Coordinates of C-alpha atoms and ligand atoms in Angstrom, one line a residue:
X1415 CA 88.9 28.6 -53.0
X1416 CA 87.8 29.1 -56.7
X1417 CA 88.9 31.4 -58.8
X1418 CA 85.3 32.7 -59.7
X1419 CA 84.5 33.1 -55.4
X1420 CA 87.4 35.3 -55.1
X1421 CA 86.5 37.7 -57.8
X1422 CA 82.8 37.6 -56.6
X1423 CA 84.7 38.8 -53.2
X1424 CA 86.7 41.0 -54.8
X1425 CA 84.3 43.2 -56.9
X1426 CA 81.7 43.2 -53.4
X1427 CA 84.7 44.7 -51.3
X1428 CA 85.3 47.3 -54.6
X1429 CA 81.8 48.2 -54.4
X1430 CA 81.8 48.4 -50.3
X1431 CA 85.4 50.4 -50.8
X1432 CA 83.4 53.1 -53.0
X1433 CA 80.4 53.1 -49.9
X1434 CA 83.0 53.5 -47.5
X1435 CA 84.2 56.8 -49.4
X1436 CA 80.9 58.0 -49.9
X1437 CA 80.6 58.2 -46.4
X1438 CA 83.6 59.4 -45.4
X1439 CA 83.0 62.2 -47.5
X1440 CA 80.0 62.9 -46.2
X1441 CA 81.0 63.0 -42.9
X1442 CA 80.4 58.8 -41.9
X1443 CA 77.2 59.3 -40.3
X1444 CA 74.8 57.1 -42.5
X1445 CA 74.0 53.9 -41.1
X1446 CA 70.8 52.5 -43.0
X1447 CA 72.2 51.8 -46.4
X1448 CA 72.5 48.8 -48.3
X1449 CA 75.3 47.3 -49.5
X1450 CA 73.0 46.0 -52.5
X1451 CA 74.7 42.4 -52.2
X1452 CA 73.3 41.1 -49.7
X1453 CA 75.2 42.6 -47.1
X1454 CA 75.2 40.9 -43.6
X1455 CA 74.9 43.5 -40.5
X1456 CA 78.4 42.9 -40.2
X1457 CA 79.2 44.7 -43.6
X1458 CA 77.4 47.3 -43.3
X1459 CA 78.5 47.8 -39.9
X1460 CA 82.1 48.0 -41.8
X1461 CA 80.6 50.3 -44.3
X1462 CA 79.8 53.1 -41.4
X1463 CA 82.7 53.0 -39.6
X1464 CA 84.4 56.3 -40.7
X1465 CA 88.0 56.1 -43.2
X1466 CA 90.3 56.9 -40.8
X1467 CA 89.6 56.4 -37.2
X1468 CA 92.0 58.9 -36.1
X1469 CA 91.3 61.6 -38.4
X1470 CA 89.8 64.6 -36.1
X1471 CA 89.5 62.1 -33.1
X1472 CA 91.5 62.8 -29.7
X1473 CA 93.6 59.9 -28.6
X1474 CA 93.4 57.9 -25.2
X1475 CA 96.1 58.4 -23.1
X1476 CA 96.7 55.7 -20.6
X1477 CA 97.2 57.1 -17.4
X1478 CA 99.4 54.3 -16.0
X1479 CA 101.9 54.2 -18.8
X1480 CA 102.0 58.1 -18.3
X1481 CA 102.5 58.1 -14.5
X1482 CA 105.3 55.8 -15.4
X1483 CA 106.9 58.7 -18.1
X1484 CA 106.3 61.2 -16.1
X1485 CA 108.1 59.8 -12.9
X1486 CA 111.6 59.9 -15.3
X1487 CA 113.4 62.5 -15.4
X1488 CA 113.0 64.5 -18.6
X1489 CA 110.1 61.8 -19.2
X1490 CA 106.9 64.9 -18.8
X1491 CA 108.0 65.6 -22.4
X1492 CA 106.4 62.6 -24.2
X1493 CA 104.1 61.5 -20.8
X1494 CA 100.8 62.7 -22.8
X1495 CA 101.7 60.6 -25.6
X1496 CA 99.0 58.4 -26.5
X1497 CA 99.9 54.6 -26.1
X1498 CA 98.1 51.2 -27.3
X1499 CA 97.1 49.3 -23.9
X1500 CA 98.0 46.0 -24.5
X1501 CA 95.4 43.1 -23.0
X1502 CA 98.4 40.4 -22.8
X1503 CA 96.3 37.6 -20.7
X1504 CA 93.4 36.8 -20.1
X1505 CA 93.6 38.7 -16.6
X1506 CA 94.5 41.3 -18.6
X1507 CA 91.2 42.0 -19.3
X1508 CA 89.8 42.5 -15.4
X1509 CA 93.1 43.8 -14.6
X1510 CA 95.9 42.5 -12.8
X1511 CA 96.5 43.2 -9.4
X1512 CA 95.9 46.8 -9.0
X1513 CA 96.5 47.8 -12.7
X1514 CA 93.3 48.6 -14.7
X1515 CA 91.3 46.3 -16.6
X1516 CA 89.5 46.9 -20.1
X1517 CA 86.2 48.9 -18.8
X1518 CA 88.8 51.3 -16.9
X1519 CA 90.3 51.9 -19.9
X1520 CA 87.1 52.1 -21.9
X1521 CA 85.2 54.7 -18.7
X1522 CA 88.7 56.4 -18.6
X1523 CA 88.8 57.0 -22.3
X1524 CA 85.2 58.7 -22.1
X1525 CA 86.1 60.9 -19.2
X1526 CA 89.2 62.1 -20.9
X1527 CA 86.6 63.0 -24.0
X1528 CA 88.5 60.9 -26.3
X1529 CA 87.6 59.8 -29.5
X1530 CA 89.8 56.9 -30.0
X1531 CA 91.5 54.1 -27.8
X1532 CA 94.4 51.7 -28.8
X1533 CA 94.1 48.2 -28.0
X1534 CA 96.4 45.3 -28.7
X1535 CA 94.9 41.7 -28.8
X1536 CA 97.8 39.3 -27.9
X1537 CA 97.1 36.3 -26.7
X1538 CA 97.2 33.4 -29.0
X1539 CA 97.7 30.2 -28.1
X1540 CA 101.2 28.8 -28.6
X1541 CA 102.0 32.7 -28.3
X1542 CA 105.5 33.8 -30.0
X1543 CA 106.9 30.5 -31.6
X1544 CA 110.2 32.0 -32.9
X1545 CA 111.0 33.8 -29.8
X1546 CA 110.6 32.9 -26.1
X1547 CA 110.5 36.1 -24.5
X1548 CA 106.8 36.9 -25.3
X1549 CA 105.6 32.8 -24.8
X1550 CA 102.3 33.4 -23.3
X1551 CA 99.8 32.1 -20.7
X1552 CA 97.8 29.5 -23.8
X1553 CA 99.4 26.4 -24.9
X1554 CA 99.6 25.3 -28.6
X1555 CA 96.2 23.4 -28.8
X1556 CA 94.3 25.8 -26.2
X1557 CA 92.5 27.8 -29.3
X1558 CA 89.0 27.1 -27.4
X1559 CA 90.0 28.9 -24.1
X1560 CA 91.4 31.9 -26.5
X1561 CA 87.5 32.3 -28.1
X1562 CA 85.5 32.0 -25.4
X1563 CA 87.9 33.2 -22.0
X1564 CA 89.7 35.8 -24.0
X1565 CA 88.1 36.9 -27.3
X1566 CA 84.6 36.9 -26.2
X1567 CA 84.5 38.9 -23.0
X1568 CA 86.7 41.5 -24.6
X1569 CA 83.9 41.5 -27.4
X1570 CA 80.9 41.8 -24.6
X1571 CA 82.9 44.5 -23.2
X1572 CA 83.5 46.5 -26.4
X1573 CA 79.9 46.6 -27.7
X1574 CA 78.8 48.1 -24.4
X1575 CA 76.4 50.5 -25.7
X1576 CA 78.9 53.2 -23.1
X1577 CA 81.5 52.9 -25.3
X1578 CA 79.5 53.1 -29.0
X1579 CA 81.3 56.7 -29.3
X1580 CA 84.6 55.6 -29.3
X1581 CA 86.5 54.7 -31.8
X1582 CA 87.9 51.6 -30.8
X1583 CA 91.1 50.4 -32.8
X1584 CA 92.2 46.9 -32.2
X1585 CA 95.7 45.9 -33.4
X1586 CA 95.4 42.0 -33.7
X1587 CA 98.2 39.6 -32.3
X1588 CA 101.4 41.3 -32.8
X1589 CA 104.3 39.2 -34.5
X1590 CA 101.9 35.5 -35.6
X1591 CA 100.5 35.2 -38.8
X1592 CA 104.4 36.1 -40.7
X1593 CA 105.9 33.2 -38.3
X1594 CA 104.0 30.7 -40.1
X1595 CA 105.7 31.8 -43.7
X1596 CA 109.6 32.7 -42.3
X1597 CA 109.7 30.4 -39.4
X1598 CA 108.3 26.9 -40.2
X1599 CA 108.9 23.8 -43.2
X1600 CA 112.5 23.8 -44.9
X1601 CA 113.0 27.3 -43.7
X1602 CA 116.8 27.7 -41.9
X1603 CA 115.1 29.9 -39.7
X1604 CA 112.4 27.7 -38.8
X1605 CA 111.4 26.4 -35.3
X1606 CA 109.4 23.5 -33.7
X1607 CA 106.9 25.5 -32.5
X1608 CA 106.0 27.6 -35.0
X1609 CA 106.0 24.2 -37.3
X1610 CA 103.1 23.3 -34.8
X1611 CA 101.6 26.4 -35.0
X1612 CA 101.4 26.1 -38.4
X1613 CA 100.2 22.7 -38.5
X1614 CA 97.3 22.9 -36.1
X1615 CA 96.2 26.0 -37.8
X1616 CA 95.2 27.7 -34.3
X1617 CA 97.1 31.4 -35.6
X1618 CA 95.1 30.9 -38.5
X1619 CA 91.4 30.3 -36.4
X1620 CA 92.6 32.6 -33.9
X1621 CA 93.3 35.4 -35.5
X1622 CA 90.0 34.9 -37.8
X1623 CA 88.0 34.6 -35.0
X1624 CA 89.2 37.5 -33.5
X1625 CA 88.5 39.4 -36.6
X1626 CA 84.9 38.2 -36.6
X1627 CA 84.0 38.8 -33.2
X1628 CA 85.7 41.9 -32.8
X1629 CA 84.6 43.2 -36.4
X1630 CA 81.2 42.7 -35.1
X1631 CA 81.0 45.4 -33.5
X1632 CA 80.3 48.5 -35.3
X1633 CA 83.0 51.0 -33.5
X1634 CA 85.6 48.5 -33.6
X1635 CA 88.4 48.9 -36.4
X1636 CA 90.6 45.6 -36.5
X1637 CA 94.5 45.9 -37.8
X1638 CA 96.3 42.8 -38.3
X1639 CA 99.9 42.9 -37.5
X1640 CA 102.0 43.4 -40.9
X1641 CA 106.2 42.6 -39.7
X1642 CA 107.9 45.2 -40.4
X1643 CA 110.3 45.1 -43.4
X1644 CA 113.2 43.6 -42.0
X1645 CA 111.1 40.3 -41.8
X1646 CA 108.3 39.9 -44.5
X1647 CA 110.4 43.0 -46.9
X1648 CA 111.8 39.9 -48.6
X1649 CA 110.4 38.5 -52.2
X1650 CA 110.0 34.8 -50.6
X1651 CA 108.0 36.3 -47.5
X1652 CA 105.6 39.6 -49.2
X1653 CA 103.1 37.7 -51.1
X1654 CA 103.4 34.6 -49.0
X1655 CA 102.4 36.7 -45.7
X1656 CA 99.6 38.8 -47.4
X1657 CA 98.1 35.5 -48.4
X1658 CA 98.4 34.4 -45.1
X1659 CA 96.6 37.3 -43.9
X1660 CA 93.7 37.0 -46.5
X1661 CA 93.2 33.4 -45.2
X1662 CA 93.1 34.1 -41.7
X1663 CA 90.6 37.2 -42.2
X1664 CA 88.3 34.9 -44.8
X1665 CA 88.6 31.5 -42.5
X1666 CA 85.3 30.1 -40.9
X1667 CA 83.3 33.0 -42.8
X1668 CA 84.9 35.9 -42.2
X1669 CA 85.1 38.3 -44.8
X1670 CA 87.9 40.9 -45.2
X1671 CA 85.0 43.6 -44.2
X1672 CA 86.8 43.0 -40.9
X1673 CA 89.8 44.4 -41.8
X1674 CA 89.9 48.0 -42.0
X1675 CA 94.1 48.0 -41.9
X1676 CA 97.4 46.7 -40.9
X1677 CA 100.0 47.6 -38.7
X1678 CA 103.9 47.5 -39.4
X1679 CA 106.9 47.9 -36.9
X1680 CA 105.0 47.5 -33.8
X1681 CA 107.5 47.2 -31.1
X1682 CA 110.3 46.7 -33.6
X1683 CA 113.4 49.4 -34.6
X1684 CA 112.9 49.4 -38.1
X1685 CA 113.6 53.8 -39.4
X1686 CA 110.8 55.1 -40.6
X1687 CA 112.7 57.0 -43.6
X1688 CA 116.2 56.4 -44.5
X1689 CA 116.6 59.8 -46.4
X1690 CA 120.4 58.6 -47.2
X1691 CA 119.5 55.9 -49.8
X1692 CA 116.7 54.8 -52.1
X1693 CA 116.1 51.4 -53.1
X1694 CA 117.0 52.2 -56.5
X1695 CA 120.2 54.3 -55.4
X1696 CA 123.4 52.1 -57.5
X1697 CA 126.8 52.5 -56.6
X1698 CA 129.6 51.8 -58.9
X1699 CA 126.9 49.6 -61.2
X1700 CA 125.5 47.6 -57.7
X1701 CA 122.4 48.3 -56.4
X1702 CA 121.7 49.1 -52.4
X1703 CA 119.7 46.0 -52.7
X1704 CA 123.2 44.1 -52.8
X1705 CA 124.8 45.7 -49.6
X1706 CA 125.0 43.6 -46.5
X1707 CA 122.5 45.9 -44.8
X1708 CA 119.7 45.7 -47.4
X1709 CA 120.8 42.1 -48.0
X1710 CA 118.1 41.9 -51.0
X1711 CA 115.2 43.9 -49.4
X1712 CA 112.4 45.1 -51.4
X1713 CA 112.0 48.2 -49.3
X1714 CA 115.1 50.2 -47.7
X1715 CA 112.1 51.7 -44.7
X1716 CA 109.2 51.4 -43.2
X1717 CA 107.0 54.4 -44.7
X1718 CA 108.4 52.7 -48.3
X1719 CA 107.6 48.8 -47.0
X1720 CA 104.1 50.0 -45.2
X1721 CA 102.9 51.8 -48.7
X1722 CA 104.1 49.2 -50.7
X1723 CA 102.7 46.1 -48.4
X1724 CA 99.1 47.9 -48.6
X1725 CA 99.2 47.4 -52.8
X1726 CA 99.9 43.9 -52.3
X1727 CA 97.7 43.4 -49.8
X1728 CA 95.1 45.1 -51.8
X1729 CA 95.9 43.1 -54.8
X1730 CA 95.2 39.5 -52.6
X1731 CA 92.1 40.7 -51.7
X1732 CA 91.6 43.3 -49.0
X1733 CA 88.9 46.2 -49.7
X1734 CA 91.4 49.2 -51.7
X1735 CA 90.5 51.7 -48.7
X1736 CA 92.6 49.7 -46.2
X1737 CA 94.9 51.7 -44.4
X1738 CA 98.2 51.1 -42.9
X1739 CA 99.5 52.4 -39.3
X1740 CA 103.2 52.3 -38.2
X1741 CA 104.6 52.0 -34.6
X1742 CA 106.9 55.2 -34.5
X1743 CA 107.4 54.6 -30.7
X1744 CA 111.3 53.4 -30.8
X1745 CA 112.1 53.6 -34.5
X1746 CA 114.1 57.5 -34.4
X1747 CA 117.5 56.8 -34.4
X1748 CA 118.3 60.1 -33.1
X1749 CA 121.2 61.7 -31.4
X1750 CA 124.9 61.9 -31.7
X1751 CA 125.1 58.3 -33.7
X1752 CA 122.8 59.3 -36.5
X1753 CA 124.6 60.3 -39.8
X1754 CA 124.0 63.7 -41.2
X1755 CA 124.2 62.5 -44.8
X1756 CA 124.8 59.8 -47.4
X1757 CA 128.1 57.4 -46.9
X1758 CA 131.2 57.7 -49.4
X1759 CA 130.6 56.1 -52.8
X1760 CA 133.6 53.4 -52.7
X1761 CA 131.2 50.8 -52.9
X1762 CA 127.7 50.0 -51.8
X1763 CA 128.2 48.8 -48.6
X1764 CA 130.3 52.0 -47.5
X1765 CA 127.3 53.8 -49.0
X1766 CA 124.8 52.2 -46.9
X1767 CA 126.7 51.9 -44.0
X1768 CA 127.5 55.4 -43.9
X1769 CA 124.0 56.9 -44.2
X1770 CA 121.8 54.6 -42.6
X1771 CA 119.9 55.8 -39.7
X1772 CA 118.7 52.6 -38.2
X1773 CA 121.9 51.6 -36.2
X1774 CA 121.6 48.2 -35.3
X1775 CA 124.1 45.5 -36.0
X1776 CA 121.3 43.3 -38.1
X1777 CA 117.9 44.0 -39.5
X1778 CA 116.9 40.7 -37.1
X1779 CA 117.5 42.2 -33.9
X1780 CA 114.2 43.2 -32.1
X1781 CA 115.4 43.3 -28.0
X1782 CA 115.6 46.2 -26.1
X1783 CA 118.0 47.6 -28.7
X1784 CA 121.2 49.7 -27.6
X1785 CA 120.8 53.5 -29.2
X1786 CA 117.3 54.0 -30.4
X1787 CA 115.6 56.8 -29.9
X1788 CA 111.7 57.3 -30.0
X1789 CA 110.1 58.0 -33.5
X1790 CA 107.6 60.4 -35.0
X1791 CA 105.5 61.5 -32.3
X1792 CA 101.3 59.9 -33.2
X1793 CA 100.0 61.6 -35.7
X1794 CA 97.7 61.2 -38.4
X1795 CA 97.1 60.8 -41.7
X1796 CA 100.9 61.7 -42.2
X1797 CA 101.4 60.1 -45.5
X1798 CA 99.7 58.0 -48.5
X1799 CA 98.2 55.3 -47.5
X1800 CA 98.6 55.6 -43.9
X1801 CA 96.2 56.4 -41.5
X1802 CA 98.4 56.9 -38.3
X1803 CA 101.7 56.9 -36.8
X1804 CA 101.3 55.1 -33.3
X1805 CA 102.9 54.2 -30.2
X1806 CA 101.4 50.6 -29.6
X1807 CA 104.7 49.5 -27.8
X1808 CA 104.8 51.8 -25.1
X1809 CA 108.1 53.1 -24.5
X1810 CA 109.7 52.1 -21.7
X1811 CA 108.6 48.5 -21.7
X1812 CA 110.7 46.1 -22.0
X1813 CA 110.9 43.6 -24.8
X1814 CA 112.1 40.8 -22.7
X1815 CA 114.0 39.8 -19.9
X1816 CA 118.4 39.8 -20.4
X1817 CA 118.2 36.6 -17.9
X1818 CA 116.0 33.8 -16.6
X1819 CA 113.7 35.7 -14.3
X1820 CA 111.1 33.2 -12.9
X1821 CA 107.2 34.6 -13.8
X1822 CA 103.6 33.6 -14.0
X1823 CA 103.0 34.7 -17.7
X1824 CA 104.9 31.8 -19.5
X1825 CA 107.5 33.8 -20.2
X1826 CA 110.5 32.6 -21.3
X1827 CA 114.5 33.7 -21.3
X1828 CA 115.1 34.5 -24.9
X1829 CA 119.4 35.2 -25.6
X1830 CA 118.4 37.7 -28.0
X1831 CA 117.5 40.0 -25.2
X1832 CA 120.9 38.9 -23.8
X1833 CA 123.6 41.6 -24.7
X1834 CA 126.4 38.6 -24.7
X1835 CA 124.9 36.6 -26.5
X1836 CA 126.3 35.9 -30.8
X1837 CA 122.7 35.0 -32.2
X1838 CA 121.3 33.0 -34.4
X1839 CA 120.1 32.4 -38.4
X1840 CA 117.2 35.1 -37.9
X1841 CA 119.7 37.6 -37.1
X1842 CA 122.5 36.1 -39.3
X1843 CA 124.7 35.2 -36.4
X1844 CA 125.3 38.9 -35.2
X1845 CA 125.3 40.0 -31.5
X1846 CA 121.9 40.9 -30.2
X1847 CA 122.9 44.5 -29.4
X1848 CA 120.3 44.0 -26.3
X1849 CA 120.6 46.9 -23.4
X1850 CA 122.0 44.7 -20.2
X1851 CA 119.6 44.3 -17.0
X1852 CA 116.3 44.2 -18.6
X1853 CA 113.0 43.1 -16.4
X1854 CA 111.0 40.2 -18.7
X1855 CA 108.3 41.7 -21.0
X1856 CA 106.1 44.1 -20.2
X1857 CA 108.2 45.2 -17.2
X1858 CA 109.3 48.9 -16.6
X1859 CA 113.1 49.8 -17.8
X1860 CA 114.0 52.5 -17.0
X1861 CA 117.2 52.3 -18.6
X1862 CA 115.9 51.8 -21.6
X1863 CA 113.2 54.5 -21.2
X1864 CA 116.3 57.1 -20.9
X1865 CA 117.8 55.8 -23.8
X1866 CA 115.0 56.8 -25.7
X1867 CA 114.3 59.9 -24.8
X1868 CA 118.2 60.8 -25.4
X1869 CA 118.2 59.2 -28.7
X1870 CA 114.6 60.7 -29.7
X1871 CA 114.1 61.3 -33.5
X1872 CA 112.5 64.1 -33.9
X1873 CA 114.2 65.2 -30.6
X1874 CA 112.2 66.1 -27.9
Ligands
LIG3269 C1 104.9 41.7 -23.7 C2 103.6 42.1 -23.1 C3 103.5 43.6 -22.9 C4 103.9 44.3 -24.2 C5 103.9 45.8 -24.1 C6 105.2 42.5 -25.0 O1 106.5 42.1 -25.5 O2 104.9 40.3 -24.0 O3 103.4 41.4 -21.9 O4 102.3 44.0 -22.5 O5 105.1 43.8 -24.7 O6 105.0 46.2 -23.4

C-alpha cells in the first residue's frame, strides 16, 4: 500500500475518531450522520456504536460457567462474575450436546436485562500453530468452511433485530495473528505450522473476514487479540504484530472502522501491575530490563504493555479512540507466595526476583499454571486507555490436557501442560510449572478452580 492511501486512511479514521466522541458525549444515540467521506453504512455503523461498550451497561453472566462456580466450595463468591462464552467449533454455535448455543446466550442475555455479552471467536483454520493443546476442528487450508459454516451464521445470528440492544463484544481468535511474527521464518521459536499459516495467509483472511462480517453489524464491537507482554512486549515483536494486525483488519476491504479495540492476557498469567519495579527502576547502574525475568522487555506488566501497545497501534493506523481490554481472570498472584515489597538491591536480578508478583518459572509458560490466583474482578473503564477488565477465560477451564486424552475437537497433547515436562525455546527451556491431572481444553478443573480462588488477587 502507498504511502499517500494510508494517510488518506489515516486522517478519515481521525475525522471518524472525533464523530465517535461527539457522540459519546452526547450520549451515542445519533444514527443519521455523515461521515462527510463517503462513508459506507459500515462506518457509520462504527461511528454510532457508543465509546465504551461497557460503560453503564450490565454484563452477561453465563449461567453454565456459574452453575459450575457455584457447585465449588467457596466458588458462590466469584459465581456472578461475568465471563466471555467462547464459540470454539462450529457446533459451538447450535450448542453442543446439551450446552447452549449462541441464541441461548443472546435470549438469556436479554432476560437477565443485560447490556452487554462477551463473545470469543476462535476457530481459525490451522487453529493454535505454536501449541497443540488448543488445535482445532479446521485444517490449515479450510479458510472457506470458517467464512461461510462458522463466521456467517454467527453474523445472521447477531444482527437478529432481538438482539439490536445489546452490546455485543466480540474478542477475535485468541493467540493467531502474533504467531505469524514470533513463531514462523528464521525465528528459533518457530514451527511448521505456523510457517504454513503464514504462508497460506488464512490467519490473515480469516481474521479480516471476521472483522468485516462481524463489524457489519451495528451492535457488534470487534477486539482482536493483542498477546500479552510476555510474547509481543519485545522490540523485534511490537511494531511487527501491530502491523500484522493493521493488515489483517485492512485485507479484502476492510477498514480499521471494524476495530473498536484489542484485548491483552486473555487466558494467559501475565500481573496486571508489578508495583515492586518500574521499567526504568536501575540497580547498581543495570536496568530491570537486564534481569533474567524481564529478559529485555519493553513493559515490566500488563496495565503498562496494554497502554503502551494502544499508542503503537494507533500510530500504524487504528482510529485514536481504540480501546484496550485485559483478561484479569487468572492474572492475581495472590496469597501467601506474593511478596509484600521490592527485593534486596544486591543486583537486579535479586531485585526482580524478590518483588515480582507474577510467580511463574518463565514469562513463556501459559498452562494451567501452579499458584495463580484470579485478578481484578470485571470492571470498567479502570484506567487510561482501557475500556474493561474482563474474564474471557473463564476460570476454571482448563488450558489443556497434562496427558494424551483422546477427543473429537482436534485437540492435541501439548507437554507444556505436562508438569514433568523441561520445555522448550518459547519458554527458555524452563519446566512448564503445569498443575498435574488436567482435563484437555475447555474441560472443568476443579483443581485448578480451587487454586484460584485461594490464590485470588484482590482476595475474595
Ligand atoms: C479451549 C476452548 C475453550 C476455551 C475456554 C480454550 O483453551 O481451546 O475449547 O472453550 O479455552 O475455556
Amino acid at each position: 500500500m502507498s504511502r499517500t492511501r494510508t494517510r488518506h486512511r489515516r486522517s478519515r479514521a481521525f475525522f471518524l475518531a472525533a464523530l465517535a466522541t461527539v457522540l459519546a458525549t452526547t450520549g451515542g444515540t445519533a444514527l443519521a450522520v455523515s461521515d462527510g467521506a463517503g462513508g459506507t453504512a459500515q462506518s457509520r455503523a462504527a461511528a454510532a456504536r457508543v465509546d465504551n461498550p461497557y460503560a453503564g451497561a450490565k454484563p452477561y453472566v453465563n449461567p453454565e460457567w456459574s452453575a459450575k462456580a457455584a457447585a465449588e466450595p467457596g466458588g458462590s463468591a466469584v459465581a456472578d462474575q461475568p465471563t466471555g462464552v467462547w464459540l470454539d467449533r462450529i457446533a459451538a454455535i447450535e450448542g453442543v450436546g446439551d450446552s447452549m448455543g449462541l441464541r441461548d446466550h443472546l435470549d438469556e442475555a436479554v432476560e437477565q436485562g443485560a447490556g452487554v455479552i462477551q463473545l470469543v471467536i476462535y476457530n481459525l483454520p490451522g487453529r493454535d500453530c505454536a501449541a497443540l493443546a488448543s488445535n482445532g476442528e479446521l485444517g490449515p487450508t479450510a479458510i472457506g468452511r470458517y467464512q461461510t459454516d462458522y463466521i456467517d451464521p454467527i453474523a445472521a445470528i447477531l444482527a437478529d433485530p432481538a438482539y439490536a440492544n445489546l452490546r455485543i463484544v466480540t474478542t477475535v481468535e485468541i493467540d493467531s495473528l502474533p504467531n505469524l511474527v514470533t513463531n514462523t521464518g528464521s525465528r528459533p521459536t518457530a514451527t511448521p505450522e505456523c510457517d504454513v499459516m503464514k504462508a497460506n495467509g488464512n490467519y490473515i483472511k480469516g481474521v479480516g473476514y471476521a472483522l468485516r462480517e462481524l463489524g457489519a453489524v451495528p451492535n457488534v464491537y470487534n477486539y482482536v487479540d493483542a498477546g500479552h507482554h510476555g510474547w509481543i512486549g519485545w522490540e523485534d515483536n511490537f511494531a511487527a504484530s501491530a502491523q500484522v494486525m493493521y493488515e489483517a483488519a485492512t485485507t479484502e476491504g476492510g477498514s480499521v472502522d471494524n476495530v473498536h479495540g484489542f484485548v491483552t492476557n486473555t487466558a494467559n498469567y501475565s500481573a496486571l501491575k508489578e508495583n515492586n519495579f518500574t521499567i526504568d527502576d536501575t540497580v547498581g547502574g543495570r536496568s530491570v530490563r537486564e534481569s533474567t525475568w524481564v529478559d529485555w522487555n519493553r513493559s515490566v506488566d500488563e496495565l503498562s504493555f496494554a497502554q503502551s501497545f494502544r499508542g503503537q497501534l494507533v500510530s500504524t493506523g487504528f482510529r485514536s479512540d481504540i480501546g484496550m481490554l485485559i483478561d484479569t481472570s487468572r492474572n492475581g498472584w495472590g496469597g501467601s507466595e506474593r511478596p509484600a515489597g521490592p527485593g534486596p538491591t544486591t543486583d537486579v536480578n535479586t531485585y526482580v526476583e524478590g518483588g515480582r508478583y507474577d510467580r511463574r518459572l518463565h514469562m513463556g509458560n501459559w498452562c494451567n499454571q501452579s499458584g495463580a490466583g484470579l485478578g481484578e474482578r470485571p470492571t470498567a473503564s479502570p484506567e487510561a486507555g482501557i475500556d474493561a477488565y474482563v474474564w474471557i477465560k473463564p476460570p476454571g477451564e482448563s488450558d489443556g490436557a497434562s496427558k494424551t486424552f483422546p477427543n473429537d475437537e482436534g485437540k492435541g497433547f501439548d507437554r507444556m501442560c505436562d508438569p514433568t515436562y523441561e520445555g522448550n525455546p518459547r519458554n527458555g527451556f524452563n519446566p512448564s510449572g503445569a498443575l498435574p491431572d488436567a482435563p484437555i481444553s475447555g474441560k472443568w478443573f476443579s483443581a485448578q478452580f480451587q487454586e484460584l480462588l485461594k490464590n485470588a488477587h484482590p482476595s475474595l
